[in-house]
């Protein structure tokens, strides 16, 4: 797994080639429309739920928690530990 951006692993001696490659990826590599539309439906549902829970703007917060990415058991925490720390 890559735990960093793809361009960390790329090196081009020519800076113009470097920029061209990174811009190509930025401008042309996208998720297919079905995935984008599914994500939009989920966000719309979350905004509706946030309004029902009292936020007049439909704002909500999210957390991306990486679990199991590291080999050491000391770095793996339970859901209870995560929720108690936020």
Short mmCIF file of C-alpha atoms in Angstrom, two decimals:
data_model
loop_
_atom_site.label_atom_id
_atom_site.label_comp_id
_atom_site.label_asym_id
_atom_site.label_seq_id
_atom_site.Cartn_x
_atom_site.Cartn_y
_atom_site.Cartn_z
CA UNK A 1 0.00 0.00 0.00
CA UNK A 2 1.06 3.52 -0.62
CA UNK A 3 0.82 5.65 2.50
CA UNK A 4 1.80 8.79 0.64
CA UNK A 5 1.13 10.58 -2.63
CA UNK A 6 2.04 8.78 -5.85
CA UNK A 7 4.57 11.43 -6.86
CA UNK A 8 6.76 10.65 -3.86
CA UNK A 9 7.96 7.63 -5.84
CA UNK A 10 8.57 9.41 -9.14
CA UNK A 11 11.67 11.32 -10.15
CA UNK A 12 12.40 12.90 -13.50
CA UNK A 13 15.68 14.64 -14.20
CA UNK A 14 13.94 17.02 -16.56
CA UNK A 15 11.70 19.31 -14.48
CA UNK A 16 9.41 19.89 -17.47
CA UNK A 17 8.69 16.17 -17.75
CA UNK A 18 8.10 16.06 -14.01
CA UNK A 19 5.53 18.86 -14.17
CA UNK A 20 3.87 17.43 -17.27
CA UNK A 21 3.43 14.02 -15.64
CA UNK A 22 1.99 15.39 -12.41
CA UNK A 23 -0.37 17.72 -14.28
CA UNK A 24 -1.47 14.87 -16.54
CA UNK A 25 -2.42 12.75 -13.53
CA UNK A 26 -4.12 15.73 -11.85
CA UNK A 27 -6.16 16.66 -14.93
CA UNK A 28 -7.00 13.29 -16.49
CA UNK A 29 -7.14 10.54 -13.89
CA UNK A 30 -10.60 10.59 -12.35
CA UNK A 31 -13.07 8.25 -10.77
CA UNK A 32 -15.75 7.03 -13.15
CA UNK A 33 -19.06 8.91 -13.07
CA UNK A 34 -20.87 6.10 -11.24
CA UNK A 35 -18.55 6.47 -8.25
CA UNK A 36 -18.77 10.28 -8.27
CA UNK A 37 -22.57 10.15 -8.42
CA UNK A 38 -22.79 7.57 -5.64
CA UNK A 39 -20.58 9.78 -3.45
CA UNK A 40 -22.78 12.80 -4.21
CA UNK A 41 -25.89 10.87 -3.16
CA UNK A 42 -24.25 9.87 0.11
CA UNK A 43 -23.21 13.44 0.87
CA UNK A 44 -26.71 14.69 0.07
CA UNK A 45 -28.17 12.15 2.50
CA UNK A 46 -25.66 13.16 5.17
CA UNK A 47 -26.62 16.84 4.77
CA UNK A 48 -30.29 15.97 5.13
CA UNK A 49 -29.53 13.97 8.27
CA UNK A 50 -27.43 16.86 9.68
CA UNK A 51 -30.37 19.23 9.17
CA UNK A 52 -32.68 16.77 10.93
CA UNK A 53 -30.23 16.72 13.85
CA UNK A 54 -30.39 20.50 14.18
CA UNK A 55 -27.71 21.98 11.92
CA UNK A 56 -29.57 24.52 9.79
CA UNK A 57 -26.85 24.54 7.11
CA UNK A 58 -26.56 20.76 6.79
CA UNK A 59 -22.89 20.84 7.78
CA UNK A 60 -21.23 17.75 9.16
CA UNK A 61 -17.77 16.59 10.17
CA UNK A 62 -16.05 13.38 9.13
CA UNK A 63 -12.98 11.52 10.25
CA UNK A 64 -10.90 9.19 8.10
CA UNK A 65 -9.40 6.66 10.46
CA UNK A 66 -6.75 4.30 9.18
CA UNK A 67 -6.81 1.04 11.05
CA UNK A 68 -4.59 -1.96 10.49
CA UNK A 69 -2.10 -0.18 8.26
CA UNK A 70 0.82 -0.69 10.58
CA UNK A 71 2.45 -3.93 11.61
CA UNK A 72 2.93 -3.17 15.30
CA UNK A 73 0.10 -4.16 17.63
CA UNK A 74 0.83 -1.12 19.83
CA UNK A 75 -0.42 1.13 17.03
CA UNK A 76 -3.76 -0.66 16.68
CA UNK A 77 -6.46 0.77 18.92
CA UNK A 78 -10.06 -0.24 19.46
CA UNK A 79 -13.09 1.73 18.34
CA UNK A 80 -13.79 2.60 21.97
CA UNK A 81 -10.32 4.14 22.37
CA UNK A 82 -10.76 6.17 19.20
CA UNK A 83 -14.18 7.52 20.19
CA UNK A 84 -13.07 8.34 23.73
CA UNK A 85 -10.15 10.42 22.40
CA UNK A 86 -12.23 12.71 20.18
#
